[in-house]
Amino acid sequence: MIDRIYEAAVVPELWPGVLHDVSELAGCFGGILFTTAARQITHWTSSDGARSLFEGFLANREAQEDNIRLKHGIAAKHHGFFGNHQLYGRAEMERSAIYTTFFFPQGLGYAAGSILPMPNGDIAVFDLERRFSDGPVSAEEIARLDAIRPHLARAAALSTRLNLEKARAVVEALGQAGMPAAVLGAGDRVLAANQALQALSRQIVFLAHGKLGLSDPASNQLLTTTLAALGRRDSTSSIPLPSADEAAAGVLHVLPLPGNARDVFNGAKALLIVTQLDRPTSPTAELLTGLFDLTPSEAKVARCLSEGHSTDEVAAALGLSRETVRFYLKGVFAKTGVSRQVDLVALLSGTALPNAG
């Protein structure tokens, strides 16, 4: 089991199987692993036996708002596994919505868990569920879990650090191409920012708690709104950066990074890229194309659109039907994170996409 725990650190698809085996050590029917920032669940995965349970929990707002398990678990600061019965008594369970509206009606209520602080500031939670009729998790079962907890903690930390390194590698590579960039994580905290972006101190400011803001009030409000609506089709993805003193005007592009749904430690939420309007030459988009994994046909369509051509003009220039161009455009939208042609043009304008064969 220990070998598979460390394998899951680099192959997140293995976590469900690991969680199943860990839950069996404590006589539980399923395990859940999730990360949380500011008391909001950011990523999660689970064993097959607990998946529908956690999906139901995420759909139950009342239970989430009265999550005494998480509240008491964090407050306990216990460096090990614990049974929920050790945090509070039956009377408090009967007063709590998470039990009365969610666990008790399903014949559930007892569990074992552990809280782990992560290198990126998030909190990882291991939650192992058992049926109420089976009673509380025993001291012997907790001891079995504590024996493997150091390995779970190291694997979780390793996975988080690997993802932080990926974020740094992306922004540094963009920096080498002359493009200011940053990656934001849960709670809109900055996970990585290159020197080119940090140099834009007249327009972009670094705030308390690892956050980032814009000097212009109107643009900053637009950034706040955009990040709050990230992932929705109607969210704005291009934000103007007015000139400030000697700093030229630019455009800040906000691109969602959905990542691998099973990668519970993938804290990246958004990629920010600045297009500076005073550049003497257009930056290459080879790196962007690689990041977005555009196909050759998608790259051709994107390149033509970035040059200001309409969909019909692109179809005529490439010898394609309008429907085919729209098909490729749909793929470009999905991979770049924008949902409107005007946002795509804003992102790629002035950027020479490589010839696609």
mmCIF file of C-alpha atoms in Angstrom:
data_model
loop_
_atom_site.group_PDB
_atom_site.id
_atom_site.type_symbol
_atom_site.label_atom_id
_atom_site.label_comp_id
_atom_site.label_asym_id
_atom_site.label_seq_id
_atom_site.Cartn_x
_atom_site.Cartn_y
_atom_site.Cartn_z
ATOM 1 C CA MET A 1 0.000 0.000 0.000
ATOM 2 C CA ILE A 2 2.795 2.435 0.850
ATOM 3 C CA ASP A 3 4.291 2.141 -2.637
ATOM 4 C CA ARG A 4 0.901 2.894 -4.206
ATOM 5 C CA ILE A 5 0.456 5.932 -1.948
ATOM 6 C CA TYR A 6 3.637 7.457 -3.369
ATOM 7 C CA GLU A 7 2.672 6.439 -6.895
ATOM 8 C CA ALA A 8 -0.592 8.363 -6.453
ATOM 9 C CA ALA A 9 1.456 11.482 -5.702
ATOM 10 C CA VAL A 10 2.533 11.583 -9.355
ATOM 11 C CA VAL A 11 -0.328 9.626 -10.952
ATOM 12 C CA PRO A 12 -3.512 11.162 -9.473
ATOM 13 C CA GLU A 13 -5.742 8.573 -11.148
ATOM 14 C CA LEU A 14 -4.477 6.106 -8.521
ATOM 15 C CA TRP A 15 -5.937 8.000 -5.535
ATOM 16 C CA PRO A 16 -9.408 6.359 -5.705
ATOM 17 C CA GLY A 17 -7.907 2.895 -5.294
ATOM 18 C CA VAL A 18 -5.617 4.075 -2.495
ATOM 19 C CA LEU A 19 -8.535 5.689 -0.677
ATOM 20 C CA HIS A 20 -10.520 2.455 -0.931
ATOM 21 C CA ASP A 21 -7.703 0.472 0.677
ATOM 22 C CA VAL A 22 -7.082 3.077 3.386
ATOM 23 C CA SER A 23 -10.789 3.155 4.288
ATOM 24 C CA GLU A 24 -10.830 -0.622 4.727
ATOM 25 C CA LEU A 25 -8.114 -0.308 7.400
ATOM 26 C CA ALA A 26 -10.648 1.519 9.557
ATOM 27 C CA GLY A 27 -13.718 -0.571 8.740
ATOM 28 C CA CYS A 28 -15.104 2.174 6.513
ATOM 29 C CA PHE A 29 -16.918 1.739 3.201
ATOM 30 C CA GLY A 30 -15.219 4.563 1.312
ATOM 31 C CA GLY A 31 -12.693 7.359 1.432
ATOM 32 C CA ILE A 32 -12.648 10.964 0.223
ATOM 33 C CA LEU A 33 -9.702 13.297 -0.230
ATOM 34 C CA PHE A 34 -10.331 16.988 -0.783
ATOM 35 C CA THR A 35 -8.503 20.280 -0.523
ATOM 36 C CA THR A 36 -9.985 23.426 0.950
ATOM 37 C CA ALA A 37 -9.035 27.104 0.989
ATOM 38 C CA ALA A 38 -10.921 29.704 3.026
ATOM 39 C CA ARG A 39 -13.336 26.907 4.043
ATOM 40 C CA GLN A 40 -14.261 26.329 0.393
ATOM 41 C CA ILE A 41 -13.677 22.902 -1.180
ATOM 42 C CA THR A 42 -11.429 23.432 -4.203
ATOM 43 C CA HIS A 43 -10.603 19.930 -5.503
ATOM 44 C CA TRP A 44 -11.577 16.409 -4.536
ATOM 45 C CA THR A 45 -11.386 12.750 -5.410
ATOM 46 C CA SER A 46 -12.769 9.622 -3.776
ATOM 47 C CA SER A 47 -12.989 5.876 -3.845
ATOM 48 C CA ASP A 48 -15.782 4.519 -6.011
ATOM 49 C CA GLY A 49 -17.866 3.624 -2.952
ATOM 50 C CA ALA A 50 -17.915 7.208 -1.643
ATOM 51 C CA ARG A 51 -18.227 9.182 -4.884
ATOM 52 C CA SER A 52 -22.018 9.528 -4.965
ATOM 53 C CA LEU A 53 -22.011 10.397 -1.257
ATOM 54 C CA PHE A 54 -19.649 13.330 -1.708
ATOM 55 C CA GLU A 55 -21.431 14.509 -4.840
ATOM 56 C CA GLY A 56 -24.599 14.630 -2.739
ATOM 57 C CA PHE A 57 -22.795 16.576 -0.031
ATOM 58 C CA LEU A 58 -21.585 19.167 -2.537
ATOM 59 C CA ALA A 59 -25.183 19.602 -3.693
ATOM 60 C CA ASN A 60 -26.432 20.149 -0.127
ATOM 61 C CA ARG A 61 -25.736 23.803 0.715
ATOM 62 C CA GLU A 62 -27.166 23.530 4.236
ATOM 63 C CA ALA A 63 -24.838 20.657 5.101
ATOM 64 C CA GLN A 64 -21.813 22.477 3.699
ATOM 65 C CA GLU A 65 -22.584 25.645 5.650
ATOM 66 C CA ASP A 66 -22.863 23.677 8.903
ATOM 67 C CA ASN A 67 -19.851 21.407 8.418
ATOM 68 C CA ILE A 68 -18.926 20.934 12.075
ATOM 69 C CA ARG A 69 -16.598 18.085 11.093
ATOM 70 C CA LEU A 70 -14.306 20.425 9.173
ATOM 71 C CA LYS A 71 -14.674 23.251 11.678
ATOM 72 C CA HIS A 72 -13.775 21.130 14.701
ATOM 73 C CA GLY A 73 -11.182 19.115 12.802
ATOM 74 C CA ILE A 74 -9.194 22.193 11.810
ATOM 75 C CA ALA A 75 -9.519 23.704 15.280
ATOM 76 C CA ALA A 76 -8.220 20.522 16.926
ATOM 77 C CA LYS A 77 -4.815 20.826 15.186
ATOM 78 C CA HIS A 78 -4.337 17.113 15.750
ATOM 79 C CA HIS A 79 -1.360 15.606 13.933
ATOM 80 C CA GLY A 80 -2.950 12.268 13.278
ATOM 81 C CA PHE A 81 -6.231 10.588 12.445
ATOM 82 C CA PHE A 82 -9.235 11.045 14.720
ATOM 83 C CA GLY A 83 -12.796 9.790 14.938
ATOM 84 C CA ASN A 84 -15.486 12.449 14.596
ATOM 85 C CA HIS A 85 -16.923 11.227 17.908
ATOM 86 C CA GLN A 86 -13.716 12.507 19.526
ATOM 87 C CA LEU A 87 -14.434 16.065 18.359
ATOM 88 C CA TYR A 88 -18.006 16.445 19.627
ATOM 89 C CA GLY A 89 -20.787 14.441 21.208
ATOM 90 C CA ARG A 90 -24.056 12.937 19.997
ATOM 91 C CA ALA A 91 -26.017 15.986 21.222
ATOM 92 C CA GLU A 92 -24.115 18.337 18.923
ATOM 93 C CA MET A 93 -24.524 15.913 16.046
ATOM 94 C CA GLU A 94 -28.300 15.995 16.535
ATOM 95 C CA ARG A 95 -28.264 19.812 16.382
ATOM 96 C CA SER A 96 -26.148 20.016 13.245
ATOM 97 C CA ALA A 97 -27.632 20.234 9.744
ATOM 98 C CA ILE A 98 -24.810 18.178 8.252
ATOM 99 C CA TYR A 99 -26.098 15.234 10.291
ATOM 100 C CA THR A 100 -29.844 15.879 10.417
ATOM 101 C CA THR A 101 -30.226 16.694 6.712
ATOM 102 C CA PHE A 102 -27.445 14.611 5.202
ATOM 103 C CA PHE A 103 -25.718 11.848 7.175
ATOM 104 C CA PHE A 104 -28.482 10.509 9.456
ATOM 105 C CA PRO A 105 -31.106 10.064 6.688
ATOM 106 C CA GLN A 106 -28.609 7.844 4.842
ATOM 107 C CA GLY A 107 -27.774 5.724 7.852
ATOM 108 C CA LEU A 108 -24.383 7.395 8.211
ATOM 109 C CA GLY A 109 -22.717 9.555 10.816
ATOM 110 C CA TYR A 110 -19.433 8.075 12.008
ATOM 111 C CA ALA A 111 -16.114 8.670 10.274
ATOM 112 C CA ALA A 112 -12.368 8.964 10.669
ATOM 113 C CA GLY A 113 -10.377 11.869 9.304
ATOM 114 C CA SER A 114 -7.106 13.748 9.243
ATOM 115 C CA ILE A 115 -6.209 17.359 8.408
ATOM 116 C CA LEU A 116 -2.974 18.129 6.546
ATOM 117 C CA PRO A 117 -1.602 21.637 5.791
ATOM 118 C CA MET A 118 -0.174 21.874 2.261
ATOM 119 C CA PRO A 119 2.869 23.809 0.960
ATOM 120 C CA ASN A 120 0.637 26.112 -1.138
ATOM 121 C CA GLY A 121 -1.430 27.193 1.872
ATOM 122 C CA ASP A 122 -4.385 24.890 1.198
ATOM 123 C CA ILE A 123 -5.587 22.228 3.617
ATOM 124 C CA ALA A 124 -5.941 18.587 2.555
ATOM 125 C CA VAL A 125 -8.567 16.473 4.291
ATOM 126 C CA PHE A 126 -8.746 12.666 4.365
ATOM 127 C CA ASP A 127 -12.310 11.602 5.204
ATOM 128 C CA LEU A 128 -13.190 7.927 5.718
ATOM 129 C CA GLU A 129 -16.914 7.164 6.059
ATOM 130 C CA ARG A 130 -18.626 4.315 7.907
ATOM 131 C CA ARG A 131 -22.224 3.375 8.578
ATOM 132 C CA PHE A 132 -23.792 4.630 11.795
ATOM 133 C CA SER A 133 -24.819 1.110 12.795
ATOM 134 C CA ASP A 134 -21.137 0.103 12.855
ATOM 135 C CA GLY A 135 -20.470 2.565 15.665
ATOM 136 C CA PRO A 136 -17.515 4.932 16.146
ATOM 137 C CA VAL A 137 -14.074 4.174 14.723
ATOM 138 C CA SER A 138 -12.085 2.304 17.367
ATOM 139 C CA ALA A 139 -8.730 3.253 18.882
ATOM 140 C CA GLU A 140 -7.185 0.204 17.201
ATOM 141 C CA GLU A 141 -8.448 1.330 13.801
ATOM 142 C CA ILE A 142 -7.155 4.863 14.386
ATOM 143 C CA ALA A 143 -3.743 3.368 15.222
ATOM 144 C CA ARG A 144 -3.695 1.529 11.882
ATOM 145 C CA LEU A 145 -4.422 4.784 10.061
ATOM 146 C CA ASP A 146 -1.776 6.693 12.021
ATOM 147 C CA ALA A 147 0.805 4.125 10.942
ATOM 148 C CA ILE A 148 0.391 5.173 7.303
ATOM 149 C CA ARG A 149 -0.416 8.871 7.878
ATOM 150 C CA PRO A 150 3.229 10.026 7.465
ATOM 151 C CA HIS A 151 3.238 8.450 3.999
ATOM 152 C CA LEU A 152 -0.074 10.065 3.086
ATOM 153 C CA ALA A 153 1.237 13.438 4.281
ATOM 154 C CA ARG A 154 4.472 13.149 2.300
ATOM 155 C CA ALA A 155 2.635 12.027 -0.833
ATOM 156 C CA ALA A 156 0.187 14.924 -0.582
ATOM 157 C CA ALA A 157 2.998 17.441 -0.068
ATOM 158 C CA LEU A 158 4.978 15.958 -2.958
ATOM 159 C CA SER A 159 2.005 16.194 -5.291
ATOM 160 C CA THR A 160 1.420 19.824 -4.318
ATOM 161 C CA ARG A 161 5.071 20.743 -4.854
ATOM 162 C CA LEU A 162 5.093 19.074 -8.265
ATOM 163 C CA ASN A 163 2.135 21.183 -9.324
ATOM 164 C CA LEU A 164 3.763 24.336 -7.970
ATOM 165 C CA GLU A 165 6.842 23.534 -10.046
ATOM 166 C CA LYS A 166 4.645 23.083 -13.128
ATOM 167 C CA ALA A 167 3.121 26.520 -12.528
ATOM 168 C CA ARG A 168 6.555 28.116 -12.159
ATOM 169 C CA ALA A 169 7.808 26.390 -15.309
ATOM 170 C CA VAL A 170 4.866 27.720 -17.343
ATOM 171 C CA VAL A 171 5.284 31.360 -16.302
ATOM 172 C CA GLU A 172 9.067 31.258 -16.647
ATOM 173 C CA ALA A 173 8.767 29.842 -20.152
ATOM 174 C CA LEU A 174 6.319 32.602 -21.036
ATOM 175 C CA GLY A 175 8.773 35.079 -19.557
ATOM 176 C CA GLN A 176 11.486 33.770 -21.857
ATOM 177 C CA ALA A 177 9.128 34.626 -24.724
ATOM 178 C CA GLY A 178 8.787 38.166 -23.357
ATOM 179 C CA MET A 179 5.288 37.654 -21.972
ATOM 180 C CA PRO A 180 4.405 38.774 -18.421
ATOM 181 C CA ALA A 181 2.449 35.956 -16.793
ATOM 182 C CA ALA A 182 1.215 34.511 -13.504
ATOM 183 C CA VAL A 183 -0.711 31.467 -12.306
ATOM 184 C CA LEU A 184 -3.426 31.891 -9.685
ATOM 185 C CA GLY A 185 -4.660 29.161 -7.380
ATOM 186 C CA ALA A 186 -7.501 28.682 -4.935
ATOM 187 C CA GLY A 187 -8.622 31.883 -3.249
ATOM 188 C CA ASP A 188 -7.029 33.752 -6.176
ATOM 189 C CA ARG A 189 -3.615 33.456 -4.544
ATOM 190 C CA VAL A 190 -0.552 33.820 -6.768
ATOM 191 C CA LEU A 191 1.162 30.449 -7.185
ATOM 192 C CA ALA A 192 3.829 31.741 -9.585
ATOM 193 C CA ALA A 193 4.642 35.001 -11.361
ATOM 194 C CA ASN A 194 7.546 35.751 -13.706
ATOM 195 C CA GLN A 195 9.868 38.748 -13.515
ATOM 196 C CA ALA A 196 8.243 40.360 -16.559
ATOM 197 C CA LEU A 197 4.913 40.556 -14.721
ATOM 198 C CA GLN A 198 6.495 41.686 -11.460
ATOM 199 C CA ALA A 199 8.120 44.543 -13.378
ATOM 200 C CA LEU A 200 4.669 45.975 -14.213
ATOM 201 C CA SER A 201 4.409 47.439 -10.707
ATOM 202 C CA ARG A 202 2.659 50.599 -11.945
ATOM 203 C CA GLN A 203 -0.269 48.560 -13.213
ATOM 204 C CA ILE A 204 -0.193 45.269 -11.272
ATOM 205 C CA VAL A 205 0.217 45.178 -7.504
ATOM 206 C CA PHE A 206 0.828 42.283 -5.131
ATOM 207 C CA LEU A 207 -1.490 42.375 -2.134
ATOM 208 C CA ALA A 208 -1.689 40.765 1.284
ATOM 209 C CA HIS A 209 -2.430 37.047 1.589
ATOM 210 C CA GLY A 210 -0.621 36.323 -1.692
ATOM 211 C CA LYS A 211 -3.199 37.993 -3.907
ATOM 212 C CA LEU A 212 -2.824 40.196 -6.971
ATOM 213 C CA GLY A 213 -4.676 43.365 -7.975
ATOM 214 C CA LEU A 214 -4.676 46.091 -10.604
ATOM 215 C CA SER A 215 -3.830 49.741 -9.926
ATOM 216 C CA ASP A 216 -6.694 51.064 -12.033
ATOM 217 C CA PRO A 217 -9.910 50.773 -9.946
ATOM 218 C CA ALA A 218 -12.193 49.982 -12.887
ATOM 219 C CA SER A 219 -9.854 47.311 -14.251
ATOM 220 C CA ASN A 220 -9.381 45.847 -10.784
ATOM 221 C CA GLN A 221 -13.142 45.507 -10.346
ATOM 222 C CA LEU A 222 -13.331 43.769 -13.717
ATOM 223 C CA LEU A 223 -10.572 41.365 -12.625
ATOM 224 C CA THR A 224 -12.438 40.583 -9.408
ATOM 225 C CA THR A 225 -15.652 39.931 -11.327
ATOM 226 C CA THR A 226 -13.847 37.812 -13.912
ATOM 227 C CA LEU A 227 -12.148 35.589 -11.330
ATOM 228 C CA ALA A 228 -15.424 35.127 -9.454
ATOM 229 C CA ALA A 229 -17.148 34.024 -12.662
ATOM 230 C CA LEU A 230 -14.263 31.973 -14.011
ATOM 231 C CA GLY A 231 -15.458 29.074 -16.116
ATOM 232 C CA ARG A 232 -18.783 30.593 -17.100
ATOM 233 C CA ARG A 233 -19.298 31.257 -20.770
ATOM 234 C CA ASP A 234 -20.271 34.884 -20.171
ATOM 235 C CA SER A 235 -17.246 35.750 -18.060
ATOM 236 C CA THR A 236 -14.917 38.478 -19.327
ATOM 237 C CA SER A 237 -11.463 37.205 -20.187
ATOM 238 C CA SER A 238 -9.631 40.311 -21.445
ATOM 239 C CA ILE A 239 -9.092 43.293 -19.149
ATOM 240 C CA PRO A 240 -7.607 46.654 -20.179
ATOM 241 C CA LEU A 241 -4.508 47.913 -18.390
ATOM 242 C CA PRO A 242 -4.403 51.712 -18.793
ATOM 243 C CA SER A 243 -1.012 53.384 -19.107
ATOM 244 C CA ALA A 244 0.491 54.541 -15.818
ATOM 245 C CA ASP A 245 3.397 56.998 -15.706
ATOM 246 C CA GLU A 246 5.950 55.495 -18.102
ATOM 247 C CA ALA A 247 4.223 52.108 -18.289
ATOM 248 C CA ALA A 248 2.443 51.643 -21.613
ATOM 249 C CA ALA A 249 -1.121 50.389 -21.873
ATOM 250 C CA GLY A 250 -1.795 46.687 -22.257
ATOM 251 C CA VAL A 251 -4.377 43.926 -21.996
ATOM 252 C CA LEU A 252 -4.557 41.317 -19.225
ATOM 253 C CA HIS A 253 -5.902 37.974 -20.454
ATOM 254 C CA VAL A 254 -7.454 35.635 -17.868
ATOM 255 C CA LEU A 255 -7.507 32.000 -18.981
ATOM 256 C CA PRO A 256 -9.123 29.233 -16.888
ATOM 257 C CA LEU A 257 -7.005 26.191 -16.071
ATOM 258 C CA PRO A 258 -9.431 23.342 -15.326
ATOM 259 C CA GLY A 259 -6.671 20.749 -15.063
ATOM 260 C CA ASN A 260 -7.179 17.067 -14.406
ATOM 261 C CA ALA A 261 -10.432 16.610 -12.515
ATOM 262 C CA ARG A 262 -8.896 13.761 -10.512
ATOM 263 C CA ASP A 263 -5.796 15.739 -9.580
ATOM 264 C CA VAL A 264 -6.924 16.855 -6.144
ATOM 265 C CA PHE A 265 -3.679 18.751 -5.544
ATOM 266 C CA ASN A 266 -3.764 20.733 -8.796
ATOM 267 C CA GLY A 267 -4.291 24.155 -7.237
ATOM 268 C CA ALA A 268 -3.968 26.126 -10.481
ATOM 269 C CA LYS A 269 -7.134 28.085 -11.250
ATOM 270 C CA ALA A 270 -6.171 30.647 -13.889
ATOM 271 C CA LEU A 271 -3.305 31.717 -16.131
ATOM 272 C CA LEU A 272 -2.828 35.480 -16.479
ATOM 273 C CA ILE A 273 -0.954 36.799 -19.523
ATOM 274 C CA VAL A 274 -0.294 40.461 -20.351
ATOM 275 C CA THR A 275 -0.125 41.693 -23.947
ATOM 276 C CA GLN A 276 1.800 44.965 -23.963
ATOM 277 C CA LEU A 277 0.693 47.373 -26.657
ATOM 278 C CA ASP A 278 4.057 49.092 -27.123
ATOM 279 C CA ARG A 279 6.015 46.004 -28.138
ATOM 280 C CA PRO A 280 8.172 46.724 -31.207
ATOM 281 C CA THR A 281 7.534 43.219 -32.504
ATOM 282 C CA SER A 282 4.748 40.752 -31.931
ATOM 283 C CA PRO A 283 5.572 37.939 -29.503
ATOM 284 C CA THR A 284 5.658 34.432 -30.890
ATOM 285 C CA ALA A 285 2.671 32.231 -30.055
ATOM 286 C CA GLU A 286 4.550 28.946 -30.425
ATOM 287 C CA LEU A 287 4.563 28.549 -26.678
ATOM 288 C CA LEU A 288 0.881 29.455 -26.378
ATOM 289 C CA THR A 289 0.009 26.997 -29.107
ATOM 290 C CA GLY A 290 1.894 24.284 -27.246
ATOM 291 C CA LEU A 291 0.185 25.137 -23.978
ATOM 292 C CA PHE A 292 -3.248 25.051 -25.562
ATOM 293 C CA ASP A 293 -2.442 21.928 -27.612
ATOM 294 C CA LEU A 294 -3.979 23.326 -30.808
ATOM 295 C CA THR A 295 -4.121 20.983 -33.767
ATOM 296 C CA PRO A 296 -2.580 22.179 -37.053
ATOM 297 C CA SER A 297 -6.030 23.012 -38.443
ATOM 298 C CA GLU A 298 -7.041 24.839 -35.274
ATOM 299 C CA ALA A 299 -3.786 26.824 -35.423
ATOM 300 C CA LYS A 300 -4.509 27.882 -39.012
ATOM 301 C CA VAL A 301 -7.997 29.099 -38.109
ATOM 302 C CA ALA A 302 -6.751 30.896 -35.002
ATOM 303 C CA ARG A 303 -3.957 32.570 -36.960
ATOM 304 C CA CYS A 304 -6.371 33.892 -39.603
ATOM 305 C CA LEU A 305 -8.806 35.174 -36.996
ATOM 306 C CA SER A 306 -6.015 36.932 -35.113
ATOM 307 C CA GLU A 307 -5.231 38.826 -38.322
ATOM 308 C CA GLY A 308 -8.731 40.311 -38.253
ATOM 309 C CA HIS A 309 -10.480 38.090 -40.794
ATOM 310 C CA SER A 310 -14.117 37.100 -40.408
ATOM 311 C CA THR A 311 -15.266 33.502 -40.245
ATOM 312 C CA ASP A 312 -16.368 33.617 -43.885
ATOM 313 C CA GLU A 313 -13.016 35.092 -44.957
ATOM 314 C CA VAL A 314 -11.166 32.378 -43.043
ATOM 315 C CA ALA A 315 -13.267 29.716 -44.759
ATOM 316 C CA ALA A 316 -12.499 31.172 -48.191
ATOM 317 C CA ALA A 317 -8.791 31.607 -47.472
ATOM 318 C CA LEU A 318 -8.349 28.052 -46.212
ATOM 319 C CA GLY A 319 -10.712 26.405 -48.691
ATOM 320 C CA LEU A 320 -13.020 25.165 -45.949
ATOM 321 C CA SER A 321 -16.756 25.318 -45.384
ATOM 322 C CA ARG A 322 -18.147 27.746 -42.829
ATOM 323 C CA GLU A 323 -19.277 24.781 -40.694
ATOM 324 C CA THR A 324 -15.762 23.295 -40.704
ATOM 325 C CA VAL A 325 -14.246 26.603 -39.616
ATOM 326 C CA ARG A 326 -16.785 26.824 -36.804
ATOM 327 C CA PHE A 327 -15.939 23.265 -35.777
ATOM 328 C CA TYR A 328 -12.238 24.149 -35.490
ATOM 329 C CA LEU A 329 -13.116 27.418 -33.756
ATOM 330 C CA LYS A 330 -15.079 25.491 -31.151
ATOM 331 C CA GLY A 331 -11.954 23.463 -30.419
ATOM 332 C CA VAL A 332 -9.855 26.628 -30.137
ATOM 333 C CA PHE A 333 -12.381 28.100 -27.685
ATOM 334 C CA ALA A 334 -12.321 24.984 -25.531
ATOM 335 C CA LYS A 335 -8.523 24.906 -25.381
ATOM 336 C CA THR A 336 -7.867 28.630 -24.868
ATOM 337 C CA GLY A 337 -10.577 29.145 -22.272
ATOM 338 C CA VAL A 338 -12.389 31.928 -24.139
ATOM 339 C CA SER A 339 -15.978 31.699 -25.311
ATOM 340 C CA ARG A 340 -16.291 34.547 -27.816
ATOM 341 C CA GLN A 341 -14.456 35.328 -31.033
ATOM 342 C CA VAL A 342 -13.724 38.876 -29.894
ATOM 343 C CA ASP A 343 -11.941 37.537 -26.793
ATOM 344 C CA LEU A 344 -9.919 35.121 -28.917
ATOM 345 C CA VAL A 345 -8.826 37.931 -31.238
ATOM 346 C CA ALA A 346 -7.910 40.061 -28.214
ATOM 347 C CA LEU A 347 -5.806 37.198 -26.871
ATOM 348 C CA LEU A 348 -4.011 36.418 -30.120
ATOM 349 C CA SER A 349 -3.907 39.823 -31.822
ATOM 350 C CA GLY A 350 -0.395 40.820 -32.610
ATOM 351 C CA THR A 351 0.738 37.266 -31.983
ATOM 352 C CA ALA A 352 2.012 35.373 -34.988
ATOM 353 C CA LEU A 353 0.812 31.815 -34.709
ATOM 354 C CA PRO A 354 3.253 29.363 -36.297
ATOM 355 C CA ASN A 355 2.484 27.968 -39.718
ATOM 356 C CA ALA A 356 0.625 24.720 -39.176
ATOM 357 C CA GLY A 357 1.871 22.712 -42.080
#
